[in-house]
Amino acid sequence: MTERPYGSWPSPITAELIVAGAVSIGEAVVGTVDVWWSEGRPEEGGRVQIVRHRPGGGRVDVLPEGFAARTRVHEYGGGAWWMHEGDLVFANWTDQRLWRLDAGADLPFALTPEPAHHHGDRYADGRFTADAHWVICVRERHPVPNPSGDDPVGEPANEIVAVWSRPRDDVREPTVLVSGPDFVAAPRVSPDGRFLAWFQWQHPDMPWDGTELHVAALHTDPDGERDISLGPSVVVAGSRTEAVTQPEWTADGDLFFLSDRTDWWNLYRLDAGRIEAAVAAGPADAAPEPTVVASIEGDIGVPHWVFDQSRYAVLGDGRILVAYSRDGLDHLGVVPVGGSEVVPLRSPFTAISSVRAFGNGAVLVGASPTTEAVVAVIDVRVAVAADGSTEIDVGELRPTRDLGFGPEWISSPEPVRFATTGDRFAHALYYPPSHPEHVGPAGEAAPLIVLSHGGPTAAARPQLNLGVQFWTSRGFGVVDVNYGGSSGYGRSYRRRLIGEWGVVDVDDCVAATRLLVDRGDADRDRLVIRGGSAGGFTTLCALAFREVFAAGCSLYGVADLEALARDTHKFEARYLDSLVGPYPERRDLYVERSPAHNTDELDCPIIFFQGLEDAVVPPSQTEAMIAALEENGQAYAYVAFEGEQHGFRQASSIRRALEAEAYFYSRIFGFELADDVEPVDIANL
């Protein structure tokens, strides 16, 4: 091992490698005998393709050229496609209409009419009815913009609609089934076609604060004509203090769902008899009492940022497979038939999503700290090991790409629990610098990059992230902080941020940083904090209000809370009511905590990245910061990307952002990059 300055280590993990052949695996769905999944492809301009794996036949792309399965509902999307046997329905990115591609067909046909204006109608999270004549899904209808070009009047309408699934030459307006709630999600049709379940919530709540699970009788024409309606609904679970998510029917008509009523998102069941009785009785003062199916001190559920997330599945033999978070890592467990205890499974995965039943096994998307996400088939054996865990077999349908370097280049995370303000503890994943040939100069601690994740109701993902390894293989330490307010640690931990955004999250990022400095893992003079979206807000607050960090990086970050409250999209329009306080009643807090109103406090260089089509955190947020820093003569760099929204999906944008950030740090900390990268202009340096 030879000594070399931190930051200057040569690495095969380049920006070009990170995007070359990269895919972002989304939902996985089980067909009749095959498995389908979605792939976001940076090298195709961020296009989302659907891939089908045939038994013994390998993988094939499903969507023809010119189509991409991605929805703009809530701007974050998810649940953009679903299936019935071999037939596929998807929301197409370019027009946001629903399209159907029948099994064996080459081209899809439209199911929904053209909207009144561009992306005016958006669809997500659908299922077919039992007779396959209808598709029931969420529609988000945006009002027509004013002729003057000003913003449209009023909020979008989020509704559950029924779409006739066989129109071809006779496309009609969808039938509205549920209208009135601010938000609706997860419309699920019972196997016999008699009932529809969904959950809904109202401003100012977010879906991880409080939701209601509704069930109503579903009426369709038995002759297959185009009549469909919904009876009065009843609340069977949930409230403003209980977040219910992922309702699923069983073949017997039981209704499963996840609820955080005990602080943890655990699994519950309402049997078919109780459902039928509740619907027949109509609205009641109290919901029926469910049966606990899987009780565990861990979160099976995850925050409803995107549609159609799946963290459990009822297997063909009646057992239930669950993914749950504990101590910052995902685990797998199985609930035996008739039991309520979760038997741990020995799993290679620490980040798990899209759990779907596949016979007596399952399909899921899984990753680990040393592997990128794969689509895997899980065979859950009956045998139980001596330690109480159950063995599983894992087969990869969509293996990881060949990265061209060995495991010696990978920095594995250390889960860290640390003391923070208020006599509390918080959590993080620490990635030390790692290189098979180089170490830093003797007696010198490494520079540290502190990651503040987005959301803020989200969490650091414990999986191989080449964007993290890019830094660790060059001599940076990285700590990914699950500050108070993060998910995966129970409802009470998630609610630490209520009224305290910009305070608790910053305290915890600073506490994690100081722990690593005190341990000798980080150089107190070379500390960087970076984050995107809500994590960008935490980053800018830490830079403005704490004298800890020497540099920062904001990716489409929130800078002005007051502007965000006025300008952001409907889904998050009232998010700040709980995170900060009601607006405008607590405008004082909005101004007090906004970095854009406190730029005089900034005294270190910052690099900004922004998508110019971002509807979640508009470019005006970053542009206001740039104007203020320029006026103050403060050092900064700014890189904007045409054609990018909230988060970068195009290979060229991802590559440019990473290389520009590396160049920025090399100038700030005075080291020579081993990479040949395009410089970025740094003003006032």
XYZ file of C-alpha atoms in Angstrom:
685
model
C 0.000 0.000 0.000
C 1.375 3.390 -0.967
C 0.491 6.753 0.493
C -1.330 9.208 -1.735
C -3.327 12.359 -0.895
C -6.972 11.753 -0.140
C -9.196 12.638 -3.089
C -6.483 11.891 -5.649
C -6.645 8.081 -5.628
C -7.141 6.603 -9.104
C -10.294 4.492 -9.358
C -12.001 2.309 -11.957
C -15.346 3.577 -10.613
C -15.700 6.490 -12.998
C -18.718 8.582 -13.873
C -18.723 6.904 -17.279
C -18.777 3.434 -15.697
C -21.626 4.435 -13.380
C -23.947 5.260 -16.285
C -22.669 2.699 -18.825
C -25.286 -0.025 -19.050
C -26.892 1.173 -15.823
C -30.539 0.470 -15.126
C -32.846 1.424 -12.305
C -35.110 -1.539 -11.606
C -38.632 -0.554 -10.604
C -41.642 -2.772 -10.012
C -41.676 -6.501 -10.678
C -44.929 -8.292 -11.584
C -45.727 -11.973 -11.962
C -47.608 -13.075 -15.081
C -49.154 -16.460 -15.749
C -45.825 -18.286 -16.056
C -43.404 -15.412 -16.584
C -42.014 -12.422 -14.698
C -42.058 -8.787 -15.834
C -40.279 -5.729 -14.474
C -39.505 -2.122 -15.378
C -36.077 -0.664 -16.061
C -35.142 3.014 -16.095
C -32.293 3.417 -18.572
C -30.089 6.526 -18.381
C -28.417 5.715 -21.698
C -31.845 5.890 -23.367
C -32.530 9.350 -21.974
C -34.112 7.988 -18.802
C -36.711 5.955 -20.708
C -38.563 3.319 -18.661
C -38.781 0.019 -20.531
C -40.751 -3.052 -19.454
C -38.880 -6.345 -19.621
C -40.373 -9.833 -19.771
C -38.595 -13.000 -18.666
C -39.967 -16.128 -20.306
C -39.249 -19.511 -18.706
C -36.258 -20.879 -20.570
C -36.452 -18.028 -23.076
C -34.434 -15.229 -21.525
C -35.305 -11.530 -21.345
C -37.045 -9.442 -23.990
C -38.002 -5.755 -24.123
C -41.764 -5.316 -24.352
C -42.487 -1.701 -25.299
C -41.910 -0.654 -28.915
C -39.876 2.408 -29.818
C -41.563 5.674 -28.854
C -43.241 4.344 -25.698
C -42.114 4.499 -22.060
C -43.951 3.373 -18.913
C -43.752 6.313 -16.527
C -46.474 8.352 -14.853
C -46.477 11.876 -13.452
C -49.172 11.331 -10.806
C -47.911 13.079 -7.645
C -44.845 13.891 -9.820
C -43.031 10.959 -8.184
C -45.020 8.343 -10.097
C -44.783 4.611 -9.502
C -47.429 2.063 -10.451
C -47.235 3.099 -14.106
C -48.143 -0.346 -15.478
C -50.054 -3.512 -14.631
C -51.143 -6.740 -16.231
C -53.878 -9.283 -16.783
C -52.499 -12.617 -17.912
C -50.316 -11.596 -20.878
C -51.996 -8.236 -21.555
C -50.249 -5.068 -20.447
C -51.669 -1.635 -19.587
C -49.276 1.265 -19.026
C -49.153 5.047 -18.645
C -47.072 6.398 -21.508
C -44.598 9.116 -20.558
C -44.979 11.388 -23.573
C -48.764 11.858 -23.394
C -49.620 10.339 -19.956
C -52.523 8.410 -21.524
C -53.213 4.773 -20.723
C -52.257 2.324 -23.468
C -52.866 -1.412 -23.792
C -50.530 -3.917 -25.406
C -52.193 -7.284 -25.911
C -50.253 -10.519 -25.699
C -48.576 -11.213 -29.013
C -49.296 -7.754 -30.446
C -46.588 -5.496 -31.838
C -48.189 -2.135 -31.111
C -50.337 -0.823 -28.232
C -53.649 1.032 -28.564
C -54.964 3.887 -26.421
C -57.498 3.273 -23.636
C -58.029 6.881 -22.585
C -58.797 9.987 -24.642
C -56.354 12.778 -25.297
C -56.401 15.226 -22.375
C -57.526 18.825 -22.707
C -53.904 19.991 -22.431
C -50.424 18.475 -22.247
C -50.187 15.956 -19.418
C -53.554 17.168 -18.173
C -54.740 13.642 -17.270
C -52.344 11.270 -15.546
C -52.964 7.662 -14.490
C -51.388 5.247 -12.006
C -51.804 2.247 -9.721
C -54.410 0.204 -11.579
C -55.853 -3.282 -11.610
C -58.227 -5.161 -13.897
C -61.682 -6.129 -12.702
C -62.380 -9.834 -12.221
C -63.926 -10.122 -15.694
C -61.076 -8.070 -17.229
C -63.555 -5.696 -18.894
C -62.421 -2.706 -16.845
C -59.252 -1.161 -15.553
C -59.680 0.638 -12.215
C -56.938 3.103 -11.388
C -56.012 6.506 -9.983
C -56.422 9.522 -12.240
C -54.941 12.932 -11.528
C -56.699 15.587 -13.625
C -54.991 18.964 -13.867
C -57.023 22.103 -14.560
C -56.593 23.845 -17.890
C -54.040 26.689 -17.697
C -55.320 30.222 -17.981
C -55.140 31.708 -21.510
C -52.795 34.372 -20.143
C -50.234 31.666 -19.468
C -50.459 32.119 -15.713
C -50.704 29.159 -13.374
C -53.934 27.117 -13.608
C -56.777 27.884 -11.239
C -57.289 25.306 -8.505
C -55.619 22.049 -7.588
C -55.601 18.838 -9.622
C -58.407 16.369 -8.857
C -57.252 12.963 -7.654
C -59.914 10.328 -8.305
C -60.423 6.612 -8.785
C -61.771 5.923 -12.262
C -62.861 2.920 -14.305
C -61.485 2.664 -17.841
C -63.131 0.383 -20.410
C -60.319 -1.991 -21.335
C -61.384 -2.935 -24.878
C -62.096 0.265 -26.804
C -59.723 0.178 -29.793
C -61.649 2.562 -32.081
C -64.115 3.762 -29.431
C -62.147 5.482 -26.673
C -64.425 7.044 -24.074
C -64.077 9.221 -21.021
C -63.366 7.095 -17.892
C -66.126 6.615 -15.315
C -65.425 8.302 -11.979
C -65.912 5.916 -9.027
C -64.360 7.859 -6.131
C -64.160 11.649 -6.021
C -63.832 14.117 -3.177
C -60.805 13.078 -1.103
C -57.652 15.091 -1.688
C -55.754 11.886 -2.466
C -56.560 8.263 -3.277
C -54.351 5.229 -3.821
C -54.244 1.456 -4.268
C -57.683 0.640 -5.739
C -57.867 -3.144 -5.406
C -60.675 -5.332 -6.720
C -61.659 -8.425 -4.729
C -61.141 -11.729 -6.597
C -64.890 -12.273 -6.972
C -65.325 -8.747 -8.340
C -67.821 -7.719 -5.649
C -65.779 -5.182 -3.681
C -63.260 -2.413 -4.200
C -60.761 -1.410 -1.519
C -58.543 1.676 -1.508
C -56.979 4.129 0.925
C -57.325 7.902 0.966
C -56.165 10.947 2.887
C -56.751 14.667 3.142
C -54.663 17.816 3.364
C -52.672 18.657 5.430
C -51.756 15.020 6.170
C -49.221 13.038 4.214
C -49.906 9.329 3.625
C -47.428 8.336 6.354
C -49.291 10.544 8.849
C -52.852 9.259 8.567
C -54.955 7.447 5.978
C -58.304 5.673 5.837
C -58.848 2.259 4.284
C -62.216 2.161 2.496
C -64.248 -0.689 1.030
C -67.350 -0.410 -1.159
C -69.526 -2.745 -3.203
C -68.581 -2.758 -6.886
C -71.376 -3.117 -9.429
C -70.746 -4.081 -13.048
C -73.056 -5.167 -15.840
C -72.999 -8.997 -15.927
C -73.462 -8.887 -19.690
C -70.183 -7.038 -20.079
C -71.685 -3.716 -21.141
C -70.156 -0.456 -20.080
C -72.004 0.130 -16.825
C -69.955 0.263 -13.637
C -70.623 1.947 -10.304
C -69.662 1.899 -6.665
C -71.880 1.681 -3.607
C -71.399 3.721 -0.411
C -68.000 3.130 1.163
C -67.166 2.215 4.744
C -63.958 2.868 6.660
C -62.504 -0.455 7.776
C -59.177 0.830 9.168
C -57.109 3.958 9.635
C -57.499 7.498 10.907
C -55.555 10.750 11.043
C -53.272 9.120 13.638
C -52.837 5.786 11.851
C -51.191 5.301 8.464
C -52.623 2.372 6.504
C -51.057 1.223 3.262
C -50.820 -1.688 0.773
C -54.288 -3.288 0.885
C -54.374 -6.696 -0.817
C -57.146 -9.275 -1.237
C -56.649 -13.011 -0.857
C -58.336 -15.626 -3.021
C -60.757 -16.282 -0.127
C -61.873 -12.649 0.043
C -59.876 -11.642 3.132
C -58.357 -8.157 3.067
C -54.781 -7.654 4.243
C -53.209 -4.270 4.941
C -50.289 -2.620 6.733
C -50.854 -0.287 9.687
C -48.545 1.588 12.081
C -51.096 1.602 14.926
C -48.522 -0.005 17.280
C -45.676 2.330 16.175
C -44.430 -0.244 13.623
C -45.912 -0.857 10.170
C -47.170 -4.400 10.790
C -49.524 -6.673 8.838
C -53.240 -7.125 9.633
C -56.211 -9.007 8.163
C -59.947 -8.480 7.961
C -61.715 -11.708 7.056
C -64.283 -11.873 4.268
C -67.211 -12.141 6.676
C -66.313 -8.932 8.497
C -65.856 -7.105 5.208
C -69.247 -8.220 3.929
C -70.949 -7.341 7.209
C -69.291 -3.914 7.358
C -70.300 -3.016 3.806
C -73.863 -4.250 4.384
C -74.178 -2.236 7.601
C -72.876 0.967 6.051
C -70.851 3.710 7.742
C -70.255 3.082 11.441
C -68.706 4.905 14.380
C -65.924 2.343 14.695
C -64.078 0.203 12.188
C -64.059 -3.584 12.625
C -61.164 -4.943 14.673
C -58.559 -6.633 12.458
C -56.475 -9.706 13.235
C -52.735 -9.287 13.641
C -50.995 -11.359 10.969
C -47.346 -10.361 11.365
C -46.237 -8.677 14.580
C -42.624 -7.532 14.656
C -40.519 -4.649 15.962
C -39.689 -3.510 12.469
C -41.359 -1.649 9.632
C -42.881 -3.854 6.944
C -44.359 -0.767 5.319
C -42.530 2.107 3.668
C -43.675 5.703 3.096
C -46.083 6.108 0.181
C -43.898 8.313 -2.005
C -44.658 6.255 -5.093
C -47.562 4.007 -6.045
C -47.817 0.205 -5.980
C -45.093 -0.585 -3.479
C -45.251 -4.149 -2.189
C -43.566 -5.393 0.965
C -45.470 -8.617 1.577
C -47.090 -11.403 -0.415
C -49.406 -14.296 0.408
C -47.756 -17.376 -1.088
C -49.576 -20.174 -2.860
C -49.487 -22.464 0.185
C -50.909 -19.779 2.512
C -47.673 -18.639 4.112
C -46.868 -14.926 4.001
C -43.514 -13.508 2.939
C -42.649 -10.114 4.432
C -39.806 -7.650 4.007
C -39.149 -5.501 7.053
C -36.688 -2.795 8.103
C -34.723 -2.994 11.326
C -31.638 -1.017 12.338
C -31.377 0.527 8.893
C -31.326 -2.787 6.993
C -34.049 -4.760 5.234
C -34.713 -8.376 6.162
C -36.972 -11.168 4.933
C -39.289 -13.247 7.076
C -42.090 -15.753 6.635
C -45.312 -16.113 8.623
C -46.464 -19.749 8.835
C -50.064 -20.622 8.018
C -52.211 -19.716 11.021
C -49.322 -18.036 12.846
C -48.527 -14.425 13.678
C -44.818 -14.633 14.442
C -42.314 -13.796 11.726
C -39.693 -16.501 11.161
C -36.457 -14.850 9.935
C -35.081 -15.896 6.575
C -31.414 -16.043 5.662
C -31.325 -13.554 2.828
C -28.438 -12.017 0.872
C -30.399 -8.771 0.494
C -30.393 -5.671 2.706
C -32.649 -3.519 0.477
C -35.872 -5.174 -0.700
C -38.868 -4.006 -2.726
C -41.642 -5.266 -5.009
C -42.371 -8.519 -3.162
C -44.815 -10.598 -5.252
C -46.092 -14.151 -4.813
C -44.904 -16.683 -7.399
C -46.408 -20.063 -6.560
C -45.092 -21.156 -3.157
C -42.198 -18.730 -3.576
C -41.900 -15.111 -4.592
C -40.306 -12.602 -6.896
C -38.676 -9.471 -5.511
C -36.175 -6.742 -6.260
C -33.204 -7.056 -3.924
C -29.799 -5.483 -3.397
C -26.997 -5.553 -0.840
C -24.036 -3.339 0.104
C -21.911 -5.242 -2.434
C -24.433 -5.815 -5.240
C -26.694 -3.621 -7.317
C -30.400 -4.422 -7.494
C -31.453 -7.703 -9.109
C -34.797 -9.279 -9.945
C -34.786 -12.517 -7.996
C -36.993 -15.590 -7.593
C -37.154 -16.752 -3.976
C -37.878 -20.373 -3.066
C -38.737 -20.543 0.636
C -37.858 -23.945 1.992
C -39.821 -25.563 4.797
C -36.719 -26.603 6.762
C -35.885 -24.422 9.764
C -32.252 -24.022 10.845
C -31.010 -24.373 14.423
C -31.010 -20.606 14.945
C -34.697 -20.421 14.022
C -34.166 -19.011 10.543
C -35.481 -20.595 7.372
C -33.358 -21.355 4.353
C -34.138 -19.816 0.957
C -32.902 -20.391 -2.562
C -32.302 -17.323 -4.723
C -32.337 -17.329 -8.507
C -31.554 -14.141 -10.422
C -33.726 -13.348 -13.445
C -32.108 -9.981 -13.990
C -28.540 -10.247 -12.647
C -26.302 -7.256 -12.079
C -24.079 -5.889 -14.811
C -20.381 -6.774 -14.945
C -18.695 -3.735 -13.430
C -15.197 -4.800 -14.385
C -13.638 -4.526 -10.913
C -13.420 -6.780 -7.884
C -14.894 -6.598 -4.378
C -11.645 -5.136 -3.031
C -12.786 -1.761 -4.388
C -16.061 -1.774 -2.444
C -16.453 0.031 0.860
C -18.937 -1.816 3.089
C -21.073 0.310 5.401
C -20.841 0.294 9.164
C -24.237 0.832 10.845
C -23.720 3.586 13.406
C -25.950 4.528 16.333
C -24.957 7.821 17.907
C -26.076 10.274 20.569
C -27.700 13.475 19.402
C -29.621 16.399 20.876
C -32.494 15.919 23.304
C -30.911 12.843 24.957
C -31.829 10.836 21.887
C -30.036 8.538 19.477
C -29.987 8.582 15.697
C -28.618 6.295 13.006
C -26.315 6.333 9.995
C -24.335 4.151 7.605
C -20.622 4.986 7.481
C -18.543 4.058 4.413
C -14.774 4.400 5.048
C -12.313 5.219 2.254
C -11.346 2.001 0.476
C -8.626 1.254 -2.078
C -6.614 -1.923 -2.721
C -3.397 -0.014 -3.428
C -3.445 3.354 -1.681
C -3.870 4.845 1.771
C -3.842 8.437 2.895
C -0.774 10.232 4.243
C 0.356 9.020 7.669
C -1.276 10.853 10.547
C -3.893 12.456 8.315
C -7.635 11.836 8.554
C -9.775 11.557 5.429
C -12.185 14.183 4.116
C -15.810 13.286 4.834
C -18.964 13.677 2.755
C -22.151 13.748 4.829
C -25.254 12.638 2.915
C -28.633 14.045 3.954
C -31.258 11.954 2.186
C -34.349 13.372 0.514
C -37.948 13.133 1.605
C -37.377 14.036 4.358
C -39.646 11.098 5.289
C -37.411 8.517 3.634
C -34.202 6.659 4.478
C -30.694 5.818 3.355
C -30.759 2.700 1.174
C -28.357 -0.028 2.395
C -27.351 -1.192 -1.085
C -24.451 -0.816 -3.470
C -24.486 2.766 -4.662
C -21.724 3.455 -7.147
C -22.225 7.141 -6.529
C -21.007 6.521 -2.955
C -18.235 4.169 -4.082
C -17.060 6.836 -6.535
C -16.039 8.898 -3.500
C -14.764 6.180 -1.155
C -12.494 4.734 -3.854
C -10.910 8.195 -4.279
C -10.206 8.681 -0.592
C -13.343 10.234 0.888
C -15.293 8.811 3.777
C -19.079 8.961 3.354
C -21.727 8.891 6.068
C -25.374 8.451 5.031
C -27.461 9.805 7.915
C -30.882 8.469 8.887
C -31.710 11.541 10.920
C -34.782 11.825 13.129
C -37.773 11.804 10.794
C -36.397 8.971 8.665
C -38.447 5.866 7.961
C -37.616 2.309 8.976
C -37.391 2.974 12.728
C -41.075 3.197 13.632
C -43.726 5.918 13.662
C -42.404 7.804 16.708
C -38.919 8.115 15.154
C -40.533 9.185 11.879
C -42.424 11.939 13.695
C -39.380 13.477 15.375
C -39.318 15.949 12.514
C -42.831 17.276 13.194
C -42.405 21.027 13.579
C -38.625 20.592 13.585
C -37.504 20.338 9.943
C -34.278 22.245 9.544
C -33.440 21.649 13.211
C -33.539 17.943 14.165
C -32.220 16.755 10.805
C -29.363 19.247 10.938
C -28.588 18.367 14.571
C -28.327 14.698 13.653
C -26.123 15.293 10.595
C -23.811 17.412 12.738
C -23.792 14.803 15.532
C -22.854 12.015 13.087
C -20.084 14.203 11.689
C -18.642 15.016 15.093
C -18.694 11.353 16.086
C -16.537 10.450 13.078
C -14.204 13.404 13.678
C -13.804 12.388 17.326
C -13.098 8.793 16.293
C -10.336 9.982 13.975
C -12.188 8.893 10.833
C -12.696 12.395 9.429
C -10.661 15.580 9.046
C -12.512 18.413 10.797
C -11.189 20.888 8.197
C -12.426 18.918 5.167
C -16.067 18.223 5.900
C -18.645 18.350 3.115
C -22.417 18.013 3.316
C -24.548 17.218 0.290
C -28.181 16.346 -0.385
C -30.940 16.471 -2.950
C -34.462 17.888 -2.698
C -35.399 17.858 1.009
C -31.849 16.686 1.674
C -30.701 19.813 -0.120
C -32.645 21.850 2.422
C -30.895 20.058 5.286
C -27.591 20.675 3.517
C -28.192 24.398 3.029
C -29.447 24.790 6.615
C -26.316 23.086 7.947
C -24.157 25.429 5.884
C -26.097 28.554 6.843
C -26.708 27.935 10.526
C -23.807 25.754 11.722
C -20.058 26.361 11.513
C -19.081 22.762 10.825
C -18.687 22.190 7.093
C -16.102 23.501 4.651
C -18.174 22.989 1.487
C -21.570 21.827 0.318
C -23.479 20.412 -2.621
C -27.193 21.040 -3.206
C -28.974 18.981 -5.846
C -32.375 20.556 -6.659
C -32.532 21.526 -2.999
C -35.148 23.532 -1.129
C -33.835 26.971 -0.204
C -36.960 29.035 0.517
C -39.696 27.375 2.571
C -42.184 30.154 1.933
C -41.719 29.900 -1.836
C -42.033 26.107 -1.631
C -45.307 26.379 0.284
C -46.683 28.631 -2.455
C -45.241 26.988 -5.550
C -44.869 23.235 -5.123
C -47.175 20.541 -6.490
C -50.369 19.298 -4.832
C -48.960 16.138 -3.214
C -46.580 18.134 -1.010
C -48.520 21.405 -0.938
C -49.304 21.037 2.795
C -46.324 18.883 3.825
C -44.736 21.874 5.531
C -47.767 22.333 7.794
C -46.456 19.438 9.874
C -42.723 19.809 9.215
C -42.590 23.542 10.034
C -46.018 24.949 10.940
C -49.193 26.182 9.280
C -48.643 28.834 6.643
C -49.060 31.806 6.703
C -49.759 31.728 10.450
C -46.147 30.695 11.172
C -44.497 32.668 8.397
C -41.880 33.723 10.943
C -40.580 30.149 11.113
C -40.596 29.795 7.339
C -38.372 32.863 6.989
C -36.225 32.053 10.014
C -35.352 28.544 8.745
C -34.947 29.328 5.045
C -31.333 29.477 3.827
C -32.445 31.859 1.067
C -33.351 34.424 3.757
C -30.101 33.887 5.632
C -27.438 33.919 2.941
C -25.316 36.347 4.972
C -24.623 33.385 7.252
C -23.059 31.348 4.432
C -19.279 31.502 4.368
C -18.202 28.372 2.468
C -18.334 27.398 -1.215
C -21.401 25.544 -2.545
C -22.089 23.790 -5.830
C -25.683 23.624 -7.101
C -27.304 21.247 -9.596
C -30.820 21.773 -10.943
C -33.204 20.252 -13.485
C -34.923 23.024 -15.409
C -38.234 21.110 -15.713
C -38.500 20.388 -11.984
C -42.112 20.835 -10.799
C -41.387 19.677 -7.223
C -38.587 22.089 -6.329
C -38.727 24.686 -9.124
C -35.488 26.159 -10.523
C -36.419 29.472 -8.930
C -35.309 28.025 -5.572
C -31.737 27.473 -6.750
C -31.701 30.658 -8.803
C -32.606 32.718 -5.733
C -29.641 31.232 -3.878
C -27.306 31.936 -6.791
C -28.409 35.571 -6.977
C -27.866 36.068 -3.247
C -24.441 34.409 -3.230
C -23.357 36.465 -6.229
C -24.438 39.650 -4.484
C -22.503 38.629 -1.361
C -19.401 37.651 -3.334
C -19.586 34.100 -1.993
C -17.951 31.252 -3.946
C -20.354 28.984 -5.803
C -20.814 26.882 -8.944
C -24.078 26.212 -10.762
C -24.868 23.494 -13.302
C -28.375 23.354 -14.797
C -29.783 20.600 -16.999
C -32.324 21.009 -19.780
C -34.902 18.225 -20.027
C -34.426 17.021 -16.429
C -37.120 17.010 -13.755
C -36.815 16.222 -10.046
C -33.779 13.949 -10.063
C -31.523 13.251 -13.012
C -32.303 10.349 -15.333
C -30.225 11.039 -18.428
C -26.752 9.524 -18.644
C -25.160 12.792 -19.737
C -26.630 14.663 -16.757
C -25.596 12.028 -14.214
C -22.078 11.904 -15.614
C -21.653 15.676 -15.784
C -22.984 16.240 -12.260
C -20.628 13.718 -10.663
C -17.540 14.911 -12.504
C -18.333 18.583 -11.860
C -18.748 17.887 -8.155
C -15.406 16.057 -8.019
C -13.681 18.935 -9.807
C -15.305 21.402 -7.391
C -13.934 19.580 -4.314
C -10.480 19.280 -5.884
C -10.350 23.068 -6.222
C -11.717 23.719 -2.734
C -9.445 21.236 -0.914
C -6.414 21.552 -3.185
C -5.844 18.026 -4.475
C -5.233 16.753 -7.993
C -7.897 14.487 -9.460
C -6.651 11.306 -11.082
C -9.514 11.690 -13.572
C -9.518 13.903 -16.640
C -12.804 15.794 -16.175
C -14.354 18.878 -17.688
C -13.882 21.844 -15.337
C -16.803 23.771 -13.904
C -16.801 27.529 -13.459
C -16.536 28.538 -9.812
C -17.582 32.123 -9.223
C -15.910 34.333 -6.631
C -13.267 31.754 -5.688
